[in-house]
mmCIF file of N, CA and C in Angstrom:
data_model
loop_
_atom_site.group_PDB
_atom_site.id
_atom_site.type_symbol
_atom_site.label_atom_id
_atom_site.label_comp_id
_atom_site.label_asym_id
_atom_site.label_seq_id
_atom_site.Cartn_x
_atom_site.Cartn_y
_atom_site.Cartn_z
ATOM 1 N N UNK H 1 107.082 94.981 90.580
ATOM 2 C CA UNK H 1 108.013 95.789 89.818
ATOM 3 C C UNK H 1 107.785 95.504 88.337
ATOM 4 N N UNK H 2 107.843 96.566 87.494
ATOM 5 C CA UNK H 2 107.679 96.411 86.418
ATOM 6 C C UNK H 2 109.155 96.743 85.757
ATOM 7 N N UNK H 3 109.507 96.353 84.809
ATOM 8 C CA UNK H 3 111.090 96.862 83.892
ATOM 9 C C UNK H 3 110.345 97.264 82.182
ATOM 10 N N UNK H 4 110.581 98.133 81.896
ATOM 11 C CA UNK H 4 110.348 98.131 80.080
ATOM 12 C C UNK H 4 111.586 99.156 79.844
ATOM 13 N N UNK H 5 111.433 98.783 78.633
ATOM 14 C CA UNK H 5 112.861 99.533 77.460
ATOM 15 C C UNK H 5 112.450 99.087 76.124
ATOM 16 N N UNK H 6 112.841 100.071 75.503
ATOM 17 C CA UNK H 6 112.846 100.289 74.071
ATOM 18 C C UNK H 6 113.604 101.222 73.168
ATOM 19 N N UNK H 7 113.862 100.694 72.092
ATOM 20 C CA UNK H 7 114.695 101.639 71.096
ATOM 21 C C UNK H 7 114.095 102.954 70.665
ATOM 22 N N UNK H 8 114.454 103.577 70.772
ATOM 23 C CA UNK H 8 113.979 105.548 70.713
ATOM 24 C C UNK H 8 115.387 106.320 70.313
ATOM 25 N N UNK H 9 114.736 107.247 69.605
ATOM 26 C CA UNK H 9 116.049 108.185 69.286
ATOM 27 C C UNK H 9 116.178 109.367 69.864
ATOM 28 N N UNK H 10 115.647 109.944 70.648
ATOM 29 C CA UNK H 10 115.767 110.883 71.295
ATOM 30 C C UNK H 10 114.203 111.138 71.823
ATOM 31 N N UNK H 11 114.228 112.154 72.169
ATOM 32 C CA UNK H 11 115.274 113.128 73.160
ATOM 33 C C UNK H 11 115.865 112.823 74.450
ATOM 34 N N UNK H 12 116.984 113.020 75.320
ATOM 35 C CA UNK H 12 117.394 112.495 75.722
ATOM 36 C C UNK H 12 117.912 113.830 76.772
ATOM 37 N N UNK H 13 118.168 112.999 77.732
ATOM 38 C CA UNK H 13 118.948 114.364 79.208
ATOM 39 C C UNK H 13 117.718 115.342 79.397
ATOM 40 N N UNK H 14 118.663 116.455 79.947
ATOM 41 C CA UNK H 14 117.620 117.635 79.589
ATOM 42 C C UNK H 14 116.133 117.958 79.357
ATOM 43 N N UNK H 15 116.633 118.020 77.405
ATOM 44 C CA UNK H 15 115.203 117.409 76.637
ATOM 45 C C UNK H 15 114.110 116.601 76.586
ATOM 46 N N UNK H 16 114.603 115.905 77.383
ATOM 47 C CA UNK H 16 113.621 114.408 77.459
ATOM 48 C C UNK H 16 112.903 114.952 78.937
ATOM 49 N N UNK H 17 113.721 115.288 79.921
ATOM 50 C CA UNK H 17 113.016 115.819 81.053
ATOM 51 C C UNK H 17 112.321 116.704 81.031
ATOM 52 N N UNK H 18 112.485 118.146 79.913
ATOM 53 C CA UNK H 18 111.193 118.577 79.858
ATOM 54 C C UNK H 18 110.085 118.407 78.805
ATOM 55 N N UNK H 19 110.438 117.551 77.530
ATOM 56 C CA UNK H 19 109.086 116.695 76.780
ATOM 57 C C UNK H 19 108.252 115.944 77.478
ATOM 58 N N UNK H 20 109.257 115.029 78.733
ATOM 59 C CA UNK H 20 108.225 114.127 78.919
ATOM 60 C C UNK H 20 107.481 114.428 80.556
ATOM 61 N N UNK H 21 107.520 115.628 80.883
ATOM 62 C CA UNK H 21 106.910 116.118 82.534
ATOM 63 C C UNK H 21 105.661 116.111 82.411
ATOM 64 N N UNK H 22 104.885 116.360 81.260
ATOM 65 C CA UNK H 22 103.505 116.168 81.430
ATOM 66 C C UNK H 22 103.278 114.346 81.664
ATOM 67 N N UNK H 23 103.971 113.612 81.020
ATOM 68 C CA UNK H 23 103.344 112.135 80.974
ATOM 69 C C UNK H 23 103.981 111.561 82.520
ATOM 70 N N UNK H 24 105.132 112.260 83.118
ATOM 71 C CA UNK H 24 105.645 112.024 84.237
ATOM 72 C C UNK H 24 104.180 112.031 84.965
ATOM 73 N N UNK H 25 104.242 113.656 85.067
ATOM 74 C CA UNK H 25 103.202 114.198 86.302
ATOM 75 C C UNK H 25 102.154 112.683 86.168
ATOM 76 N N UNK H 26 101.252 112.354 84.620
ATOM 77 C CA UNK H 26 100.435 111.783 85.213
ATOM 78 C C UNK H 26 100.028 110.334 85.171
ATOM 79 N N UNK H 27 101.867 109.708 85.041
ATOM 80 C CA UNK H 27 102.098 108.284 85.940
ATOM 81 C C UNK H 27 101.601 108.115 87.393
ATOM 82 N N UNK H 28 102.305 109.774 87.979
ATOM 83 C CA UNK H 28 101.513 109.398 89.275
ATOM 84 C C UNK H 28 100.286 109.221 89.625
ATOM 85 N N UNK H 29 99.528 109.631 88.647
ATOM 86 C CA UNK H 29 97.863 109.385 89.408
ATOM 87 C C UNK H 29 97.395 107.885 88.413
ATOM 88 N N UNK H 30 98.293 106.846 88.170
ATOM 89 C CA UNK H 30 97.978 105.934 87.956
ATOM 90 C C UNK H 30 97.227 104.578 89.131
ATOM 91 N N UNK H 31 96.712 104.384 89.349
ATOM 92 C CA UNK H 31 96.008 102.934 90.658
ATOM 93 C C UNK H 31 97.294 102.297 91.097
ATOM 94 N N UNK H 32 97.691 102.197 92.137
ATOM 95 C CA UNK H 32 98.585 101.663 93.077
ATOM 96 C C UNK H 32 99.959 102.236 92.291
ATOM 97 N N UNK H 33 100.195 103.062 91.850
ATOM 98 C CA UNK H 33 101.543 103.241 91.368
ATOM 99 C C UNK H 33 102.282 104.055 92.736
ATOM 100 N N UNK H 34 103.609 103.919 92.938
ATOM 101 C CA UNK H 34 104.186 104.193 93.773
ATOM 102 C C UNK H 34 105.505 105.206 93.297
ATOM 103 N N UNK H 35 106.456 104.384 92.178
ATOM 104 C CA UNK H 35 107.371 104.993 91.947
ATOM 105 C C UNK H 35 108.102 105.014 90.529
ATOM 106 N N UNK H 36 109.017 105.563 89.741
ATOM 107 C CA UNK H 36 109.438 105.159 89.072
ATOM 108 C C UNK H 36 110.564 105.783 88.858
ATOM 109 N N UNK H 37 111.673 104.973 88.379
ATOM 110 C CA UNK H 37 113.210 105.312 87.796
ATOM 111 C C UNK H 37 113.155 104.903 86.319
ATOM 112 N N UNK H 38 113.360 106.590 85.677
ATOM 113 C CA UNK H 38 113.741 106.875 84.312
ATOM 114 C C UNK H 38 115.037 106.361 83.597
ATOM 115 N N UNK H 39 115.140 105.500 82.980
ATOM 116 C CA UNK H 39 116.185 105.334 82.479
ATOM 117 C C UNK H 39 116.456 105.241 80.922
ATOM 118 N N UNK H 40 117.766 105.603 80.594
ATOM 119 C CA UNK H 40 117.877 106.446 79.172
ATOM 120 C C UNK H 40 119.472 106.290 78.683
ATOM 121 N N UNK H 41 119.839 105.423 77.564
ATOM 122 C CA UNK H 41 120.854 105.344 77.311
ATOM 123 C C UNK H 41 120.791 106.023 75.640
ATOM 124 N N UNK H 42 121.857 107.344 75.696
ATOM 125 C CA UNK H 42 121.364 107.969 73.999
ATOM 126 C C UNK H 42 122.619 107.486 73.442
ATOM 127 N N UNK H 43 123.195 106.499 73.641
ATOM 128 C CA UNK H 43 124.531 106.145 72.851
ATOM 129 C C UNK H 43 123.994 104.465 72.332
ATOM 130 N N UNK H 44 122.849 103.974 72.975
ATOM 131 C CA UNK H 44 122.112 102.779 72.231
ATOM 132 C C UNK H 44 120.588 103.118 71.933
ATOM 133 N N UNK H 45 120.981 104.536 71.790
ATOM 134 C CA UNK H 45 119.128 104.834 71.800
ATOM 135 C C UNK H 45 118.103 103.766 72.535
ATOM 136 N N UNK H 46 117.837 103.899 73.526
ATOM 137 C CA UNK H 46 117.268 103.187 74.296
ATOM 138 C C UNK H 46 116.657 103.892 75.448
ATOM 139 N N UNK H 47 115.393 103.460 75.848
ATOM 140 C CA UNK H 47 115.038 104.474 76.997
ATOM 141 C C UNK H 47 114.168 103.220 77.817
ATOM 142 N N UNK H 48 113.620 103.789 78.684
ATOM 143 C CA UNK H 48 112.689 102.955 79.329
ATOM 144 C C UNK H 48 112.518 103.452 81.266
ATOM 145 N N UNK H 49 111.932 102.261 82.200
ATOM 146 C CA UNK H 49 112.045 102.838 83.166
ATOM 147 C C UNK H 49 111.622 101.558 84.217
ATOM 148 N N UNK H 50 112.109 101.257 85.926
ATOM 149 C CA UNK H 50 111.723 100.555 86.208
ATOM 150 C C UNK H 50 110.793 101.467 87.001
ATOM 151 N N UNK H 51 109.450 100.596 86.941
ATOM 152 C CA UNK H 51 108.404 100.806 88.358
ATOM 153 C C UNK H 51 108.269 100.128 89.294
ATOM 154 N N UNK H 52 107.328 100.722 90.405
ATOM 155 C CA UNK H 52 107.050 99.912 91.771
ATOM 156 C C UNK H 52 105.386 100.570 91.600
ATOM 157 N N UNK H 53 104.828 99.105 91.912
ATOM 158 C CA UNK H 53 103.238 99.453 91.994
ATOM 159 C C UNK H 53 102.815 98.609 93.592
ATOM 160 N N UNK H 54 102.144 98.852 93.852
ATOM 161 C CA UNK H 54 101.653 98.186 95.217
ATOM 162 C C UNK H 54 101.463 96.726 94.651
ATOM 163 N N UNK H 55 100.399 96.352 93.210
ATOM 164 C CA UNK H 55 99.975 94.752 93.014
ATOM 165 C C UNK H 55 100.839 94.705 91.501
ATOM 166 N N UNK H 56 101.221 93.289 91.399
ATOM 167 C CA UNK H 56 100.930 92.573 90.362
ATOM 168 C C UNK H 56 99.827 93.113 89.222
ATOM 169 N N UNK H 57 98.804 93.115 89.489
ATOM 170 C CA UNK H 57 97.560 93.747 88.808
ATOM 171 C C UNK H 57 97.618 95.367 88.176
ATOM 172 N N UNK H 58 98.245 95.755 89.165
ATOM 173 C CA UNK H 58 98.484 97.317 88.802
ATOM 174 C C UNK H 58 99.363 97.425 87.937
ATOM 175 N N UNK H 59 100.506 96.581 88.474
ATOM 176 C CA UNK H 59 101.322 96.752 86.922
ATOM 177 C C UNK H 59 100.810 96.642 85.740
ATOM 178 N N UNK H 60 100.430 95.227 85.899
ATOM 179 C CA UNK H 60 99.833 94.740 84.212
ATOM 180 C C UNK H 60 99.216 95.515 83.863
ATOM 181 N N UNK H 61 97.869 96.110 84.448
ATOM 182 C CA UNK H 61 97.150 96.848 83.827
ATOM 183 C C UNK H 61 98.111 98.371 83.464
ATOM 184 N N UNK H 62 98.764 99.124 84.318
ATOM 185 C CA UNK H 62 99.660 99.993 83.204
ATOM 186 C C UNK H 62 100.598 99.427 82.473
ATOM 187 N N UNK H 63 101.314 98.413 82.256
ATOM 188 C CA UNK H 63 101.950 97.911 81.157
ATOM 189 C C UNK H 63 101.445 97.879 79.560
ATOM 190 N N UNK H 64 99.869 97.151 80.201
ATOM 191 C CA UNK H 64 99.062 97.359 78.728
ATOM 192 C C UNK H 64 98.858 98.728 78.045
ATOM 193 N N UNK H 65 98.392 99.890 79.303
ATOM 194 C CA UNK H 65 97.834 101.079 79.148
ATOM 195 C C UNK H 65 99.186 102.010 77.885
ATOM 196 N N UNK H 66 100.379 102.021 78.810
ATOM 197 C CA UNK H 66 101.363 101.959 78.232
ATOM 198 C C UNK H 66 102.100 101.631 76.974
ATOM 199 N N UNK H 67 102.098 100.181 76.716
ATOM 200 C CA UNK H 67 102.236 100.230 75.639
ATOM 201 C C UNK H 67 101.294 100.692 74.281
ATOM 202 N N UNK H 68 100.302 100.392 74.804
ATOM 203 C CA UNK H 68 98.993 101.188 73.608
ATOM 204 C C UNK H 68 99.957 102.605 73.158
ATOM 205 N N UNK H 69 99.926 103.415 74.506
ATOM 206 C CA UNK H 69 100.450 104.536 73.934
ATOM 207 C C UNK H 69 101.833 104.574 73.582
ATOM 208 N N UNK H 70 102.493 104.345 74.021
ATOM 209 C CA UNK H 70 103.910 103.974 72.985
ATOM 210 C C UNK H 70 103.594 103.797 71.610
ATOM 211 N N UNK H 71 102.582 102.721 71.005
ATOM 212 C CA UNK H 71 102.639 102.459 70.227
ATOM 213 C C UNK H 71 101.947 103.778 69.473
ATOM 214 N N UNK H 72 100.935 104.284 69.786
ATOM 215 C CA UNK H 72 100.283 105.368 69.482
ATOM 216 C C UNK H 72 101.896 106.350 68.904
ATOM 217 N N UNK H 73 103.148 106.239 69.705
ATOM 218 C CA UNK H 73 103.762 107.218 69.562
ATOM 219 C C UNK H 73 104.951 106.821 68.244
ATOM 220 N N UNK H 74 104.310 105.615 67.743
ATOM 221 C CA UNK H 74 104.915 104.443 66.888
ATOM 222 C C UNK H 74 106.325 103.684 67.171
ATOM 223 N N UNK H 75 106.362 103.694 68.617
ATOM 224 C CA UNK H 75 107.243 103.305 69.207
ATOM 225 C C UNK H 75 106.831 101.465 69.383
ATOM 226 N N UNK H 76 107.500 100.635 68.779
ATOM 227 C CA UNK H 76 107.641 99.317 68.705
ATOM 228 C C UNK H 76 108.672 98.388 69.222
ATOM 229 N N UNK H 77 108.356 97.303 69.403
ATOM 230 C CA UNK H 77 109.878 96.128 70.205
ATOM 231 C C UNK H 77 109.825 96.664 71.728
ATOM 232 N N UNK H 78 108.850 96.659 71.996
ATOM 233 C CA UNK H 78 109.058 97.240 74.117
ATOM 234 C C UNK H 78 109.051 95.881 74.068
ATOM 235 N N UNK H 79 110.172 95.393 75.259
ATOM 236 C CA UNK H 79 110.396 94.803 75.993
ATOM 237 C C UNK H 79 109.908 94.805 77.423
ATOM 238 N N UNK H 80 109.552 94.462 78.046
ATOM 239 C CA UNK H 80 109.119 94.295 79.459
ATOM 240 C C UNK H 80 108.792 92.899 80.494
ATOM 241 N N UNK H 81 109.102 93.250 81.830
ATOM 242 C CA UNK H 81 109.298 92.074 82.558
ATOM 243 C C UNK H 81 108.246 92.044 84.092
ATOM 244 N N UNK H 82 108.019 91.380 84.399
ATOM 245 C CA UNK H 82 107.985 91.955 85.958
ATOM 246 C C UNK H 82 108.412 90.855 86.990
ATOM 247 N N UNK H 83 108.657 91.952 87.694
ATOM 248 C CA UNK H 83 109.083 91.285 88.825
ATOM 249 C C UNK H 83 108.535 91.437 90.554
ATOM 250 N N UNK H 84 108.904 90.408 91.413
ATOM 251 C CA UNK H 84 108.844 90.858 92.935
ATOM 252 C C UNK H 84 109.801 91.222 93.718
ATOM 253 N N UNK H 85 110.031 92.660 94.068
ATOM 254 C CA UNK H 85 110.579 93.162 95.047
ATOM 255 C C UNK H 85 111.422 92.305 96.328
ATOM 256 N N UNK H 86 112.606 92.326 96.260
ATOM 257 C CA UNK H 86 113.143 91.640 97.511
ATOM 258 C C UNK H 86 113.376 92.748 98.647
ATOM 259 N N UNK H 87 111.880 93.267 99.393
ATOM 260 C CA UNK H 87 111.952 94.311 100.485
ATOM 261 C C UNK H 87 113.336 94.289 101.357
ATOM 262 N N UNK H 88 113.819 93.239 102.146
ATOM 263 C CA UNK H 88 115.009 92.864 103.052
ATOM 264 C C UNK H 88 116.177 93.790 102.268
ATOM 265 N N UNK H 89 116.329 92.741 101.413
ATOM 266 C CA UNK H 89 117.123 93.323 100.354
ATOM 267 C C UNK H 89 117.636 94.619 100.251
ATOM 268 N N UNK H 90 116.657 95.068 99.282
ATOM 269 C CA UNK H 90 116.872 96.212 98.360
ATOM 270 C C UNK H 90 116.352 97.780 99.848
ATOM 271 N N UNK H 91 116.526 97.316 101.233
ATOM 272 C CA UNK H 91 116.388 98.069 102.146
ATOM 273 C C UNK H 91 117.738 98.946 102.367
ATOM 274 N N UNK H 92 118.480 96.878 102.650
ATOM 275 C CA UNK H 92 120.259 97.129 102.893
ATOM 276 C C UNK H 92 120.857 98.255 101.802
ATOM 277 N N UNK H 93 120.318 98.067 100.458
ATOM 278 C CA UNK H 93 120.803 98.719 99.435
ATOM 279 C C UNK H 93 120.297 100.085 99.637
ATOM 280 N N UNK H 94 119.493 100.703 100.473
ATOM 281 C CA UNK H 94 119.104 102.234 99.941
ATOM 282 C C UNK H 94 117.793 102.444 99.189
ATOM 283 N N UNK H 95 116.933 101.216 98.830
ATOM 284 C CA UNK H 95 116.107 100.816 97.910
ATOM 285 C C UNK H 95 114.962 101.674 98.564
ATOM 286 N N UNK H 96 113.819 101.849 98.119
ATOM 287 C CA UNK H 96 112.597 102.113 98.528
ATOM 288 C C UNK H 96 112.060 101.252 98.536
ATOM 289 N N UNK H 97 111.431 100.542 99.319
ATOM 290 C CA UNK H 97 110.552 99.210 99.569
ATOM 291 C C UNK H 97 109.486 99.638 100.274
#
C-alpha cells in the first residue's frame, strides 16, 4: 500500500474528476498496480490517494515515477508512506484485499 498527500489548490469534486481522467485511466496500466482511492480535502487544500500494488517494488517504483511528475506540475511537500495490507482484516471491513 502506498498513502501520498499534498497541498494543492484545486480543482476539486467534479472538476478534479474530469481534469484528472486522463492520468486516472493511465495509473491503471502501471506494473502490478491494482487499485486506488482518490482522496481530496478542498477546505485544507489537500489531495492525494491511497494505492494497492501487488509488490513493495511496484510501489516504490510509482512513488518515484509520481512524484517526478507532481513536481513537473510544481507541486512540492508530498508526503508519502507505505505500508502492508492486513488481508484478514481489511476483508471483515469490506476492504479489497
Amino acid at each position: 500500500m502506498l498513502q501520498m498527500d499534498f497541498a494543492m489548490d484545486g480543482p476539486f469534486g467534479e472538476e478534479m474528476a474530469e481534469g484528472f481522467a486522463r492520468l486516472a485511466e493511465s495509473i491503471n496500466e502501471e506494473k502490478g498496480f491494482l487499485w486506488k482511492v482518490w482522496t481530496e480535502n478542498p477546505d485544507t487544500k489537500e489531495a492525494g490517494g491511497i494505492y494497492a500494488f501487488e509488490t513493495k517494488e511496484a510501489a516504490e517504483k510509482y512513488l518515484e515515477k509520481h512524484s517526478a511528475r507532481l513536481g513537473e506540475f510544481g507541486i512540492t511537500g508530498i508526503r508519502s508512506k507505505l505500508f502492508r495490507m492486513n488481508e484478514a482484516l481489511t476483508k471483515i471491513n469490506h476492504g479489497n484485499a
